[in-house]
Amino acid sequence: MTPLDTLALSRGTVDRLTEKRAERAWLDAAWTDPGTRVLVVSDGQALARIDDEHAALRFVPPAEAPAGTRFLLGRDDADGVVYFGVSAPLPDPPPPGTRPAALREIGTLLGDRDAGLLTHAVALANWHDTHTHCPVDGTPTVPGPGGHVTVCPKDGTEHFPRTDPAVIMLVTDPDDRCLLARNAAWPGRRVSILAGFVDPGESAEQAVIREVAEETQIKVTNVRYVGSQPWPMPRSLMLGFRAEAPAGQAIVVDREEIAEAYWFSRDELLAAIRAREIALPPPVSIARQIIEQWYGAPLPSTWSDPPARR
Ligand SMILES: [Zn+2]
């Protein structure tokens, strides 16, 4: 099994310059450099130029950036350009040729650098938007110079961005059939592999075993890590796994979180997709990439495809 190396949101190329985040003089100089580029993000969206096959983010020089919480994204070592993000409303109307777009839509259309910058910026902006006060005493916090920490002016405590680990796993049976399930909250034909958040004090492998058992009553073994992708909607890190279900187990879904779940051979999966009985998650998701890794080739269909005519 080869590692997953095509994850859309795991492609960032810029140097994050973590050592510069506390250097106010360096940050101030970078912000006054007209060659610096700023990505404005709002509610998980940024402006981009988009066609059928490509997308490119719209950056502005610091002098044109709106007021808002600012954070250092890093430097592209290929050309030395420093990138910042700013959490602020997007211009309305957008400049000609651009429109707001989110990672789910353009994550696979962006180049490596832009995919990484938008993922990083959305994750930080989401954190700033929702973590505005000190959890100890409720005082409004103040962002640090690089925007990667906030400080309480009353008790001096420092607070750092949060990431919620989640596991997502493709389970196979002894015939190498894969387990796909429909979440009760999803419309009709959408199916995916199982997933869930890691509990406090739990390992990722333990979470895989627990979540599969909770959702289908299948007990899995041989849990293997296959790769990870940030999913800042709003703050997850998706940890991908494969796991095996020994023979002789019946699927029993909880019917609250999971409405139905079935084993699919490769042939059955392709037939069900072509008959439009099921639809797979989009290519931007780690779920889709893990399913295609098991299948052995790209698959047609996404959740956005129109249903079959009846
Ligand atoms: Zn405080």
Coordinates of N, CA, C and O and ligand atoms in Angstrom, one line a residue, residues 133-141 151-157 159, ligand 1:
H133 N -11.8 35.5 23.6 CA -11.7 35.8 25.0 C -10.9 34.8 25.8 O -10.8 33.6 25.4
C134 N -10.2 35.2 26.9 CA -9.4 34.3 27.7 C -10.3 33.3 28.3 O -11.3 33.6 29.0
P135 N -10.0 32.0 28.2 CA -10.8 31.0 28.8 C -10.7 30.9 30.3 O -11.5 30.3 31.0
V136 N -9.7 31.6 30.9 CA -9.5 31.6 32.3 C -10.4 32.6 33.0 O -11.1 32.3 34.0
D137 N -10.4 33.8 32.5 CA -11.2 34.9 33.2 C -12.1 35.7 32.3 O -12.7 36.7 32.7
G138 N -12.2 35.3 31.0 CA -13.2 36.0 30.1 C -12.8 37.3 29.5 O -13.6 38.0 28.8
T139 N -11.5 37.7 29.8 CA -11.1 39.0 29.2 C -10.8 38.9 27.7 O -10.3 37.9 27.3
P140 N -11.2 39.9 26.9 CA -10.9 39.9 25.5 C -9.3 39.8 25.3 O -8.6 40.5 26.0
T141 N -8.9 38.8 24.5 CA -7.5 38.6 24.3 C -7.0 39.5 23.1 O -7.7 40.0 22.3
V151 N -3.0 36.7 23.6 CA -2.5 36.9 25.0 C -3.6 37.6 25.8 O -4.2 38.5 25.3
C152 N -3.8 37.1 27.0 CA -4.8 37.8 27.9 C -4.1 39.0 28.6 O -3.1 38.7 29.3
P153 N -4.6 40.2 28.4 CA -3.9 41.3 29.0 C -4.0 41.3 30.6 O -3.3 42.1 31.2
K154 N -4.9 40.6 31.1 CA -5.2 40.6 32.5 C -4.3 39.6 33.3 O -3.6 40.0 34.2
D155 N -4.2 38.3 32.8 CA -3.4 37.4 33.6 C -2.2 36.9 32.8 O -1.4 36.1 33.3
G156 N -2.0 37.4 31.6 CA -0.8 37.1 30.8 C -0.8 35.7 30.2 O 0.2 35.3 29.6
T157 N -1.9 34.9 30.3 CA -1.9 33.6 29.7 C -1.9 33.7 28.2 O -2.5 34.6 27.6
H159 N -2.6 31.8 24.4 CA -3.6 30.8 23.9 C -3.2 30.6 22.4 O -3.0 31.5 21.7
Ligands
ZN1 ZN -7.1 35.9 31.3

